[in-house]
PDB file of C-alpha atoms in Angstrom:
ATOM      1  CA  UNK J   1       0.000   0.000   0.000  1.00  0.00           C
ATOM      2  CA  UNK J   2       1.092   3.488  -1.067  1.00  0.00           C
ATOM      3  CA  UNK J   3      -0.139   6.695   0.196  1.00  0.00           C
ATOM      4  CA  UNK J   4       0.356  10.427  -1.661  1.00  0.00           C
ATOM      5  CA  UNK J   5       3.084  11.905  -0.679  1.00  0.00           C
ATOM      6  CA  UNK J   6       1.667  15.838  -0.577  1.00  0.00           C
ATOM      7  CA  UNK J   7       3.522  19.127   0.696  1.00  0.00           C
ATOM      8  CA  UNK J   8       2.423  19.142   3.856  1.00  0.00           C
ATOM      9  CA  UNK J   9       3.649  17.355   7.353  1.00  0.00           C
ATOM     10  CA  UNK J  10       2.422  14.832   8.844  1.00  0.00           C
ATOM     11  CA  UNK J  11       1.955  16.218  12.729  1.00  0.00           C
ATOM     12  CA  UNK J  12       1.700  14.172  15.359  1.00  0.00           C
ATOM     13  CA  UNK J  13       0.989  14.755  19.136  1.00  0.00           C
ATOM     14  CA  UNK J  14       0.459  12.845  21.941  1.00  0.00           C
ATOM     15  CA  UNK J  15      -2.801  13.383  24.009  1.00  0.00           C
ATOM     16  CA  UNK J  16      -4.025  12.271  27.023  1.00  0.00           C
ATOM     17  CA  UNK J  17      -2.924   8.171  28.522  1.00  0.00           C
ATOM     18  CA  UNK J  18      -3.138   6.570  25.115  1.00  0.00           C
ATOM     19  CA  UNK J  19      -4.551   8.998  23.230  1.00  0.00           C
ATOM     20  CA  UNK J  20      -2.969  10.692  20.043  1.00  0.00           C
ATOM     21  CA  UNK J  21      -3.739  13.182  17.239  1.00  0.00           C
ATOM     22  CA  UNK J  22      -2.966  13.133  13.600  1.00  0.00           C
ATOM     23  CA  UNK J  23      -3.135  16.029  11.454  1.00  0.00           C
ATOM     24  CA  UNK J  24      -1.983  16.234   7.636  1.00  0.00           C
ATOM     25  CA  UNK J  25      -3.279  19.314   6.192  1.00  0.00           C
ATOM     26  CA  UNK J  26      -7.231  20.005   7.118  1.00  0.00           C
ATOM     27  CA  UNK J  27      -7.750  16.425   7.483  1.00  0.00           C
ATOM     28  CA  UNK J  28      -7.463  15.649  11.557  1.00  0.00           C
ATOM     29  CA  UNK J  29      -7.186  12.359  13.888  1.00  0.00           C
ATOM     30  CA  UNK J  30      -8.081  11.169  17.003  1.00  0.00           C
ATOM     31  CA  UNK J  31      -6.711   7.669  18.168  1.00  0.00           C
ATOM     32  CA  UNK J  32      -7.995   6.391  21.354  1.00  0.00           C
ATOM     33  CA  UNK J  33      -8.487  10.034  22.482  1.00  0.00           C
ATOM     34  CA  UNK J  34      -9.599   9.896  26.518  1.00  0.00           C
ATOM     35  CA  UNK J  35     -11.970  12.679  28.601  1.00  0.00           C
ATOM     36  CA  UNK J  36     -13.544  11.138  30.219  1.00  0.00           C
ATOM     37  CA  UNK J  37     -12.418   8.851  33.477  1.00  0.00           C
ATOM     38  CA  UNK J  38     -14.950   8.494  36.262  1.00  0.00           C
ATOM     39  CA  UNK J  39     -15.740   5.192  35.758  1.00  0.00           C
ATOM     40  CA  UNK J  40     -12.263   4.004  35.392  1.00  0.00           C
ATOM     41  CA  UNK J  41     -11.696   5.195  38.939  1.00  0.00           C
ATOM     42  CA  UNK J  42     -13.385   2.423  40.945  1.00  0.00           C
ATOM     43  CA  UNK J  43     -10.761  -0.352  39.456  1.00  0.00           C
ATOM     44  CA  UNK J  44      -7.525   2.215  38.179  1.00  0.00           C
ATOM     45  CA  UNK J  45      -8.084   5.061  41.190  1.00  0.00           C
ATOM     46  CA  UNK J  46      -8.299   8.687  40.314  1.00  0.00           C
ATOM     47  CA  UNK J  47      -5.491  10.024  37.229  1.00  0.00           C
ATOM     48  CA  UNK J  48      -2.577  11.547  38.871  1.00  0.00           C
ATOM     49  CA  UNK J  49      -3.095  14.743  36.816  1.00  0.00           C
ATOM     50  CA  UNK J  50      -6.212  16.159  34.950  1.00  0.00           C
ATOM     51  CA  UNK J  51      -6.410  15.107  31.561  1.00  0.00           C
ATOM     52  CA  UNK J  52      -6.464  17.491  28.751  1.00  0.00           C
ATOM     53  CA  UNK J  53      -9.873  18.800  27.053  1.00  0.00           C
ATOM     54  CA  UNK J  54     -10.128  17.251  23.505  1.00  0.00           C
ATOM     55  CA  UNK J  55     -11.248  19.895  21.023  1.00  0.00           C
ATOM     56  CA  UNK J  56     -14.072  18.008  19.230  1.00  0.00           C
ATOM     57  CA  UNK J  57     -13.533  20.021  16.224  1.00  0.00           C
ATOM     58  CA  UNK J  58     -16.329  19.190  13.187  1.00  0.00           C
ATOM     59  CA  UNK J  59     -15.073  16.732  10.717  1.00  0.00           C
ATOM     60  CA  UNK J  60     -12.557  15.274  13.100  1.00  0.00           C
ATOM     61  CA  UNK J  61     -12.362  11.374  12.499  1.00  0.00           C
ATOM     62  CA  UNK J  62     -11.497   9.083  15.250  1.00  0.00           C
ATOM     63  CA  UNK J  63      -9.960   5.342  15.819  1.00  0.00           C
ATOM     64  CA  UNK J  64     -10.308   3.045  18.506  1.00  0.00           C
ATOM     65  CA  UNK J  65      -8.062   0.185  19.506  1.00  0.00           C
ATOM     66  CA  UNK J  66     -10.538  -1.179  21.497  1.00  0.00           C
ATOM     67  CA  UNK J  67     -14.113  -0.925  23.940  1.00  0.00           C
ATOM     68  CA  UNK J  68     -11.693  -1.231  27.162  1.00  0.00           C
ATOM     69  CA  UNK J  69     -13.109   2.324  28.426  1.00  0.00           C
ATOM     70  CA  UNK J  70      -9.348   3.858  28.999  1.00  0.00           C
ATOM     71  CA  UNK J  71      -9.664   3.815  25.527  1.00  0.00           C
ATOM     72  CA  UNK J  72     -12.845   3.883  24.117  1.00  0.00           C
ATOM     73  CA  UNK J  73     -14.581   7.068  25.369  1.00  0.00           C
ATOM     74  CA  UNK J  74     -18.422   6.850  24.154  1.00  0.00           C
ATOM     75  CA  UNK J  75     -19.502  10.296  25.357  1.00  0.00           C
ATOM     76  CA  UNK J  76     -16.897  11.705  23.151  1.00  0.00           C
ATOM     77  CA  UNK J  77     -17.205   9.697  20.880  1.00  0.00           C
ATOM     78  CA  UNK J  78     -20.580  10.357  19.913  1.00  0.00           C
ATOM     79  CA  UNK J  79     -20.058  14.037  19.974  1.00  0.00           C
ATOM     80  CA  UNK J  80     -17.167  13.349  16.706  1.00  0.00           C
ATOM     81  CA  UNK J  81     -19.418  10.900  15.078  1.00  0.00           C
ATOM     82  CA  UNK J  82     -21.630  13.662  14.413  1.00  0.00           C
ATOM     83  CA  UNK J  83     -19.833  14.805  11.684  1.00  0.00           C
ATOM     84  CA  UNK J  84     -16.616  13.004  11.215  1.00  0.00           C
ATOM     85  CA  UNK J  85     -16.224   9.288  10.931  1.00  0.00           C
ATOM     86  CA  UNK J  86     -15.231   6.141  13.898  1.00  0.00           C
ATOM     87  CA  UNK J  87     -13.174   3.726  12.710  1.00  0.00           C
ATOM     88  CA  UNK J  88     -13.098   0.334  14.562  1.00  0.00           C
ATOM     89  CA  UNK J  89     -12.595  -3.445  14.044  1.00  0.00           C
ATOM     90  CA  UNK J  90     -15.020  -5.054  12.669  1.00  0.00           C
ATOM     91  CA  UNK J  91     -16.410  -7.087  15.790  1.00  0.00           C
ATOM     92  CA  UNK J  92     -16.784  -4.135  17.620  1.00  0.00           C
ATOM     93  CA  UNK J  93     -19.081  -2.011  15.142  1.00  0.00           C
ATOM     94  CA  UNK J  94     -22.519  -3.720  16.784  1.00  0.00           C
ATOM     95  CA  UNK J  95     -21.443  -2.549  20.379  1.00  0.00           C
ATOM     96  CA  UNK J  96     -20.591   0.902  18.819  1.00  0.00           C
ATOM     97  CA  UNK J  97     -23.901   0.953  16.897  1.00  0.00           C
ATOM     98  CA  UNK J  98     -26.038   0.219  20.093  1.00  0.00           C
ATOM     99  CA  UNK J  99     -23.881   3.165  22.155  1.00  0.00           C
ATOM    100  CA  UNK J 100     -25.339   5.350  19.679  1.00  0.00           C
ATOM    101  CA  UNK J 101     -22.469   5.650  17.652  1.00  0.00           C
ATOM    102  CA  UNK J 102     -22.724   4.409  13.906  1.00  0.00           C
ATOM    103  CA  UNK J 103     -19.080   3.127  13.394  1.00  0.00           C
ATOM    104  CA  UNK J 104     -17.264   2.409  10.075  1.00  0.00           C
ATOM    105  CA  UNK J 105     -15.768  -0.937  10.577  1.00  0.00           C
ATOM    106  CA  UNK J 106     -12.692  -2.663   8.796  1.00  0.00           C
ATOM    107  CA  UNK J 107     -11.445  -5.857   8.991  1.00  0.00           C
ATOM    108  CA  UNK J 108      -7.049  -6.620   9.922  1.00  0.00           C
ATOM    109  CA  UNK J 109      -5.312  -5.790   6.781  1.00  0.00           C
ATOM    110  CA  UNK J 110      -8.248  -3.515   5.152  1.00  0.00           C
ATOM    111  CA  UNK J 111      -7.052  -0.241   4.272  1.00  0.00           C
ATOM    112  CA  UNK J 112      -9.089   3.039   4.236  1.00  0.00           C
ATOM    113  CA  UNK J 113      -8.602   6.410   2.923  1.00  0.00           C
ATOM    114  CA  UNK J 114      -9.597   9.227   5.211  1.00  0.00           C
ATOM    115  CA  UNK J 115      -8.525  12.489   3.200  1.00  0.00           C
ATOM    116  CA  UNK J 116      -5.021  12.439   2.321  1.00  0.00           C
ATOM    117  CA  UNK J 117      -4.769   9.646   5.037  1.00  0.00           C
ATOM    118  CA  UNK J 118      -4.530   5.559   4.936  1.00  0.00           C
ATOM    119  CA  UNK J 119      -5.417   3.768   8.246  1.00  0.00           C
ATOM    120  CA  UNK J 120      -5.524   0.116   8.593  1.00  0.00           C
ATOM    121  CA  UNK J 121      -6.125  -1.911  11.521  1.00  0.00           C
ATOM    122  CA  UNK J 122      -3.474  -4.865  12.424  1.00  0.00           C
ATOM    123  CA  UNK J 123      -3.180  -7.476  14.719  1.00  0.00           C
ATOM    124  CA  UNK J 124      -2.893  -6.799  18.594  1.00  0.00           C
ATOM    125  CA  UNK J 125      -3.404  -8.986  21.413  1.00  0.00           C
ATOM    126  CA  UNK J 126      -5.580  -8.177  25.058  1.00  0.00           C
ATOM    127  CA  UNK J 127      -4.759  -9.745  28.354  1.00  0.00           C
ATOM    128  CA  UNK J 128      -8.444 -10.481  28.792  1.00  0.00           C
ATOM    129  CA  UNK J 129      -8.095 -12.402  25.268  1.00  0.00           C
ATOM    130  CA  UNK J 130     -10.616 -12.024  22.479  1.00  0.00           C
ATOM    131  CA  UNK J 131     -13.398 -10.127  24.743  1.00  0.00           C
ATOM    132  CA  UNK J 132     -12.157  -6.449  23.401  1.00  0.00           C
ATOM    133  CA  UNK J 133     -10.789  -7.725  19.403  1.00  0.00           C
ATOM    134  CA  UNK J 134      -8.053  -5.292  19.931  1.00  0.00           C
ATOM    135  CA  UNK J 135      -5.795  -4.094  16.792  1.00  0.00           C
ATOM    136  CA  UNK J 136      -3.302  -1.118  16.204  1.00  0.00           C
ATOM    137  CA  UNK J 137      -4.035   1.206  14.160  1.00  0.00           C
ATOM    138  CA  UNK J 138      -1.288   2.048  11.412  1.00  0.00           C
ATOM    139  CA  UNK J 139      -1.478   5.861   9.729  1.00  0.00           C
ATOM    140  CA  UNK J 140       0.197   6.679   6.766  1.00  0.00           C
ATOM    141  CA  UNK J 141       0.305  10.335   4.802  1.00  0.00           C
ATOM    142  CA  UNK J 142       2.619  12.718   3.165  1.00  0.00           C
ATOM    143  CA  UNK J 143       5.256  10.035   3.020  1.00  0.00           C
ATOM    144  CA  UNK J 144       4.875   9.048   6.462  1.00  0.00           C
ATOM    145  CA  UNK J 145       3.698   5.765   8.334  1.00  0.00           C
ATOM    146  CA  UNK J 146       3.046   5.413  12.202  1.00  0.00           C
ATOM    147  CA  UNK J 147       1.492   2.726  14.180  1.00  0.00           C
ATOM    148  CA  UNK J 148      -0.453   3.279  17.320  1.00  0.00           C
ATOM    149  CA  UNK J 149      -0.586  -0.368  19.576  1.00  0.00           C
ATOM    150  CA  UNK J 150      -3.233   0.569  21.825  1.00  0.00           C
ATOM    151  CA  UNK J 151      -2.302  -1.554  24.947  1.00  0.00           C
ATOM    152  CA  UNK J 152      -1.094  -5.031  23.562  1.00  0.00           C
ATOM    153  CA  UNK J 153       1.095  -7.307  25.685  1.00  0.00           C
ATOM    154  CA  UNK J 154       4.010  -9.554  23.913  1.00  0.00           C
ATOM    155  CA  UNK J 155       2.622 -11.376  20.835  1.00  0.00           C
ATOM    156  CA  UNK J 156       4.192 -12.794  18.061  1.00  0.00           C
ATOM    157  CA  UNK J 157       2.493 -11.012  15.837  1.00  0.00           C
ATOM    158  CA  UNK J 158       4.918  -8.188  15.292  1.00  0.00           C
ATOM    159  CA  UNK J 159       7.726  -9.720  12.641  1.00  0.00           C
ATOM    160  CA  UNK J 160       4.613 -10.573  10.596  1.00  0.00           C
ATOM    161  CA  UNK J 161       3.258  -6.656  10.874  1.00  0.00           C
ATOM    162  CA  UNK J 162       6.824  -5.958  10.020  1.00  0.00           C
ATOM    163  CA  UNK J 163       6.536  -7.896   6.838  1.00  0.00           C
ATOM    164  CA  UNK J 164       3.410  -6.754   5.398  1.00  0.00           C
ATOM    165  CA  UNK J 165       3.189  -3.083   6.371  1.00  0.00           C
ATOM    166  CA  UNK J 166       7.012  -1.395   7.852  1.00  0.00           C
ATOM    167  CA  UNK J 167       8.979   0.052   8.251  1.00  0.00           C
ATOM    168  CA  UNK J 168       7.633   2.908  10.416  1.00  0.00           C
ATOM    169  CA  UNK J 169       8.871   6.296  11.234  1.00  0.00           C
ATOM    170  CA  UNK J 170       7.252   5.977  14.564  1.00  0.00           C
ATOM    171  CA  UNK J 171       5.774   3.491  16.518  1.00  0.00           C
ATOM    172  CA  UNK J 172       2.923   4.095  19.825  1.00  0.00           C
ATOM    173  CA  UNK J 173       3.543   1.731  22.400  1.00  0.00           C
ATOM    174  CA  UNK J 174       2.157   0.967  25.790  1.00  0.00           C
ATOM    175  CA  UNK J 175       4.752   1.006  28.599  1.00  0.00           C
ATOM    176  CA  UNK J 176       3.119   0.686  31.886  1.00  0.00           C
ATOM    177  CA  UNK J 177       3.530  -3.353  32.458  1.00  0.00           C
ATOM    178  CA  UNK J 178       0.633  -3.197  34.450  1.00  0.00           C
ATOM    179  CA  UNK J 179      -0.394  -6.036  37.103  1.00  0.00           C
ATOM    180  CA  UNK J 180      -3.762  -5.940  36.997  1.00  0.00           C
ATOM    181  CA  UNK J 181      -6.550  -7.421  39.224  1.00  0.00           C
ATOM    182  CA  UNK J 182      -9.904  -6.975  38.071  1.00  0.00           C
ATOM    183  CA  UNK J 183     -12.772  -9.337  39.159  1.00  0.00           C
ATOM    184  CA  UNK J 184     -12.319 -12.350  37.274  1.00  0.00           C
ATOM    185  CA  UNK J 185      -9.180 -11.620  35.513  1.00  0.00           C
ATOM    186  CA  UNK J 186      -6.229 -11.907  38.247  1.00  0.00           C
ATOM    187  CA  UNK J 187      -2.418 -12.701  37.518  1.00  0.00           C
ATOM    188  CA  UNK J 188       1.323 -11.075  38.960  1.00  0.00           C
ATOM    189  CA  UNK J 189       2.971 -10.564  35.424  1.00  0.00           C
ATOM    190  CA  UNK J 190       2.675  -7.634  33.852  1.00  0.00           C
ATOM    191  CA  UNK J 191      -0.359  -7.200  31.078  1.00  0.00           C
ATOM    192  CA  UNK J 192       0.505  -4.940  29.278  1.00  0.00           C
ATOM    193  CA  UNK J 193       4.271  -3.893  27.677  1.00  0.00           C
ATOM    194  CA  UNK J 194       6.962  -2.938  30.181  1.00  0.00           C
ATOM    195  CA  UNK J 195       9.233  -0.208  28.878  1.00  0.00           C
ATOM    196  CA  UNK J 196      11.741  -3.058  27.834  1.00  0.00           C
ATOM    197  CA  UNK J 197       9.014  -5.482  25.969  1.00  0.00           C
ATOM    198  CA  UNK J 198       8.062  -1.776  23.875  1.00  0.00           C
ATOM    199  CA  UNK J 199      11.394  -1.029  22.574  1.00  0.00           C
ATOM    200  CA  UNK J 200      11.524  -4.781  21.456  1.00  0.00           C
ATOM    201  CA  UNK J 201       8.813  -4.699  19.594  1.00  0.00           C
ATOM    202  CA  UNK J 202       9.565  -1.090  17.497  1.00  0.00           C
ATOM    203  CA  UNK J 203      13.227  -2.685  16.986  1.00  0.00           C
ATOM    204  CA  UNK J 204      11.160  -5.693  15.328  1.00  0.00           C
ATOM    205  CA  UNK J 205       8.296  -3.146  13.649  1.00  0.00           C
ATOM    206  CA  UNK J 206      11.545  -1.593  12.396  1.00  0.00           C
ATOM    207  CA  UNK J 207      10.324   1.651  13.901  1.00  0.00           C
ATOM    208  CA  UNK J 208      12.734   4.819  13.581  1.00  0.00           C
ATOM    209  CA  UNK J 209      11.095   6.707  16.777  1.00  0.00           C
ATOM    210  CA  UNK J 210       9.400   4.940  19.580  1.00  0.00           C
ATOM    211  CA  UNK J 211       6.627   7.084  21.703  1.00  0.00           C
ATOM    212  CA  UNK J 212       5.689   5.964  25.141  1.00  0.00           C
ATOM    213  CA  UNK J 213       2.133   6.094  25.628  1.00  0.00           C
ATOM    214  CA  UNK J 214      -0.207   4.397  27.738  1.00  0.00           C
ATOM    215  CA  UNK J 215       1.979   5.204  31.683  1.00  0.00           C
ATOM    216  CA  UNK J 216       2.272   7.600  34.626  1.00  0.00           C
ATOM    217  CA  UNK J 217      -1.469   8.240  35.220  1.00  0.00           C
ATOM    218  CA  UNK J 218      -2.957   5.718  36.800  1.00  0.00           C
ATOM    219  CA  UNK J 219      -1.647   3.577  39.918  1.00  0.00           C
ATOM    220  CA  UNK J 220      -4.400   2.095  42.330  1.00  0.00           C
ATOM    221  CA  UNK J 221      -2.159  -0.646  44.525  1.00  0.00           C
ATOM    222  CA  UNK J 222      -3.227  -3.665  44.271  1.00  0.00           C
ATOM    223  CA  UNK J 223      -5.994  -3.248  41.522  1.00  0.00           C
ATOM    224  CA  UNK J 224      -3.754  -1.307  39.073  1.00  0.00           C
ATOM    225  CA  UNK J 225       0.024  -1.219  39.625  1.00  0.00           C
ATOM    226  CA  UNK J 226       2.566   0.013  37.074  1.00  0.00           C
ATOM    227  CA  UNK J 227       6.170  -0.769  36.476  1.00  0.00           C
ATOM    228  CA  UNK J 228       8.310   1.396  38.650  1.00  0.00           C
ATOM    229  CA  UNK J 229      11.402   3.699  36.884  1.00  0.00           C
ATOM    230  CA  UNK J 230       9.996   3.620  33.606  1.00  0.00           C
ATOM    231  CA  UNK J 231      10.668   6.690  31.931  1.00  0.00           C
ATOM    232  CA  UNK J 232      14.437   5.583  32.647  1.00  0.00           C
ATOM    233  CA  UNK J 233      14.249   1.913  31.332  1.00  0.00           C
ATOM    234  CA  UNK J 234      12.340   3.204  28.639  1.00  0.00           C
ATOM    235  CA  UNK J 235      14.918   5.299  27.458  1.00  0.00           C
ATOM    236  CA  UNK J 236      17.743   2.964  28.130  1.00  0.00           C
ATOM    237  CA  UNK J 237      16.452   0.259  26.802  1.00  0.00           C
ATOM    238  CA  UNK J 238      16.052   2.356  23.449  1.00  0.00           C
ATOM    239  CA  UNK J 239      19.104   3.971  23.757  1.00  0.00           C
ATOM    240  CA  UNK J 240      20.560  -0.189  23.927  1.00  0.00           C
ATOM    241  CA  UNK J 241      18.643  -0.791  20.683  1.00  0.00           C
ATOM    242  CA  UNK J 242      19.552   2.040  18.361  1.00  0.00           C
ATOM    243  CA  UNK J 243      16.007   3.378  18.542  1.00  0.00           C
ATOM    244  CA  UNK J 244      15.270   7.424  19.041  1.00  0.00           C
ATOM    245  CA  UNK J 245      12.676   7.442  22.455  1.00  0.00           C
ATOM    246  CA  UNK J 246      10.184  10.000  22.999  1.00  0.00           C
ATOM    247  CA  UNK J 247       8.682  10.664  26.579  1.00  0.00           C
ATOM    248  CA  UNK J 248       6.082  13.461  25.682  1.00  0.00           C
ATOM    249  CA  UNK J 249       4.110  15.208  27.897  1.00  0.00           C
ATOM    250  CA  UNK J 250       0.442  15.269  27.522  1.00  0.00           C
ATOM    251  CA  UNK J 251      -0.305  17.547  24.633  1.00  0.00           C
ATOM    252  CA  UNK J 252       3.085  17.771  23.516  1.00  0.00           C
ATOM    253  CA  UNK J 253       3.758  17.323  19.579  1.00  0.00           C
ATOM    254  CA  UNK J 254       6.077  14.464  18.685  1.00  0.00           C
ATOM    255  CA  UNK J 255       8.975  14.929  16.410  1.00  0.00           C
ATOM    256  CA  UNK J 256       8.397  13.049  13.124  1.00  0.00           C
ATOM    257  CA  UNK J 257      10.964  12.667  10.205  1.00  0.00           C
ATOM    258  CA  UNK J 258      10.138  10.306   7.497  1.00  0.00           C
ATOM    259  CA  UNK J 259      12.584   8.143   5.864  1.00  0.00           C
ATOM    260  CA  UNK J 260      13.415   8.373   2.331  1.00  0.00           C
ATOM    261  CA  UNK J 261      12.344   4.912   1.191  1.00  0.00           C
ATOM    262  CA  UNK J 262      10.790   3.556  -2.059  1.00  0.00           C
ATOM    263  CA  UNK J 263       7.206   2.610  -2.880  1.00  0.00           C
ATOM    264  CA  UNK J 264       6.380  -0.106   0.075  1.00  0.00           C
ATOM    265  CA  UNK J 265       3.294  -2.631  -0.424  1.00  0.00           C
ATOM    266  CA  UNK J 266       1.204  -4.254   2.184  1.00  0.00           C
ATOM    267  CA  UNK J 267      -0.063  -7.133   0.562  1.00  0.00           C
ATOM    268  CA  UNK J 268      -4.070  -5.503   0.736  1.00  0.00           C
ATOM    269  CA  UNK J 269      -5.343  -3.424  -2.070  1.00  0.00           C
ATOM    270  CA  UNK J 270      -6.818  -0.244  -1.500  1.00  0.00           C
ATOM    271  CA  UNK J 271     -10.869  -1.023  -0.984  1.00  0.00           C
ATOM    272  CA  UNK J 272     -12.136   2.382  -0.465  1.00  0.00           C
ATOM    273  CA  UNK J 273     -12.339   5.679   0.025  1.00  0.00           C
ATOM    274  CA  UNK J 274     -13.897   7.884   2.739  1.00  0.00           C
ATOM    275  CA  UNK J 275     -14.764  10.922   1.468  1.00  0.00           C
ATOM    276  CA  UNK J 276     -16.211  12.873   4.751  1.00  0.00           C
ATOM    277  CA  UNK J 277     -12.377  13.850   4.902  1.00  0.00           C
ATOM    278  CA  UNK J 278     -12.860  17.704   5.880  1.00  0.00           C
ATOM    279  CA  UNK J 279     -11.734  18.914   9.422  1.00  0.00           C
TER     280      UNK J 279
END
């Protein structure tokens, strides 16, 4: 899969937790973006710091990794569906449709055109298994290509997202390594990428620029705990591997350079085009 290359920039910033924003000329989106955290509270505790507002601009266009709710926030949601478009997985798009929210669904591998963007959904993997059919989202525009993992733990699904769709200028990964204890779903290994398990997978996605996302907000002993140091093994561990880390504050835009490379396939023709592409 190709995308235009075009004059302008791809920007990139990281929002809230997971959340991040893509912009390439008047075309903008919102990947996992997070208001909204009351009821995360009773299981992850109260955010450290207040998360920022998301301007809901009209025409913005959204992805979601997944329904977990640090992720998938339905009031603000709906307010973007008005007039932009949701992307999700395919499985998902009935629990979308019955939160009000009428999704446009793709399956792993299916690429869409969103302006002068192409996202496509790959494969991820959830601790709580197939009960969220999480994927990460890969954006590509003006010559660039970034993936966003949502909060995947290890798989072995990487070298073979490598194949069909990298390299990538920059990669989103989850560092927190959380041991989590929710009712029903209880084990003491982390469940989510630790800073070290991240960098290992963008050295395998062949990933220029790894962003931590998905860290340092929430920590609700012994429901929720989080690695400990891992802004520092983040960026030693990527400093080990050759890889340029990026610790971003919330808000904060994140560098992006694209390589000069040739035309790169995926292996999935193009199947469509959205046109509601207008920010």
């Amino acid at each position: 899969m190709t995308t235009d290359t075009t004059t302008d920039l791809l920007h990139v910033r990281r929002l809230g937790w997971a959340g991040v924003e893509v912009q390439l000329g008047d075309t903008r989106l919102l990947i996992d973006a997070l208001e909204t955290v009351e009821p995360l509270e009773p299981v992850l505790g109260p955010p450290k710091r207040p998360l920022p507002p998301i301007e809901a601009h009209a025409g913005t266009h959204a992805l979601i990794t997944h329904l977990h709710p640090d992720h998938y926030d339905r009031e603000l949601l709906v307010r973007l569906a008005a007039s932009g478009t949701v992307g999700c997985h395919s499985p998902i798009a009935d629990a979308l449709r019955r939160d009000g929210i009428q999704p446009t669904p793709q399956e792993l591998g299916e690429p869409r055109r969103i302006g002068p963007l192409t996202v496509t959904p790959a494969a991820s993997l959830d601790w709580r298994g197939s009960d969220s059919d999480q994927v990460a989202w890969i954006v590509e525009g003006a010559g660039a290509r970034i993936i966003h993992c949502g909060d995947t733990m290890w798989h072995g699904n990487w070298w073979q997202i490598a194949r069909d769709h990298g390299p990538f200028d920059l990669a989103f990964l989850p560092v927190n390594g959380v041991i989590a204890k929710f009712e029903g779903y209880e084990v003491d290994v982390p469940v989510t990428l630790t800073p070290e398990q991240a960098v290992e997978a963008a050295s395998v996605l062949g990933a220029t620029a790894v962003c931590a996302i998905h860290y340092e907000l929430f920590n609700n002993p012994p429901f929720y705990v989080e690695q400990p140091d891992i802004a520092e093994r983040f960026a030693r561990a990527a400093e080990a591997r050759g890889v340029t880390a990026h610790l971003q504050r919330d808000g904060e835009v994140v560098p992006l350079v694209p390589r000069p490379r040739h035309a790169r396939s995926s292996g999935t023709a193009m199947t469509g085009t959205d046109k509601s592409s207008r920010a």
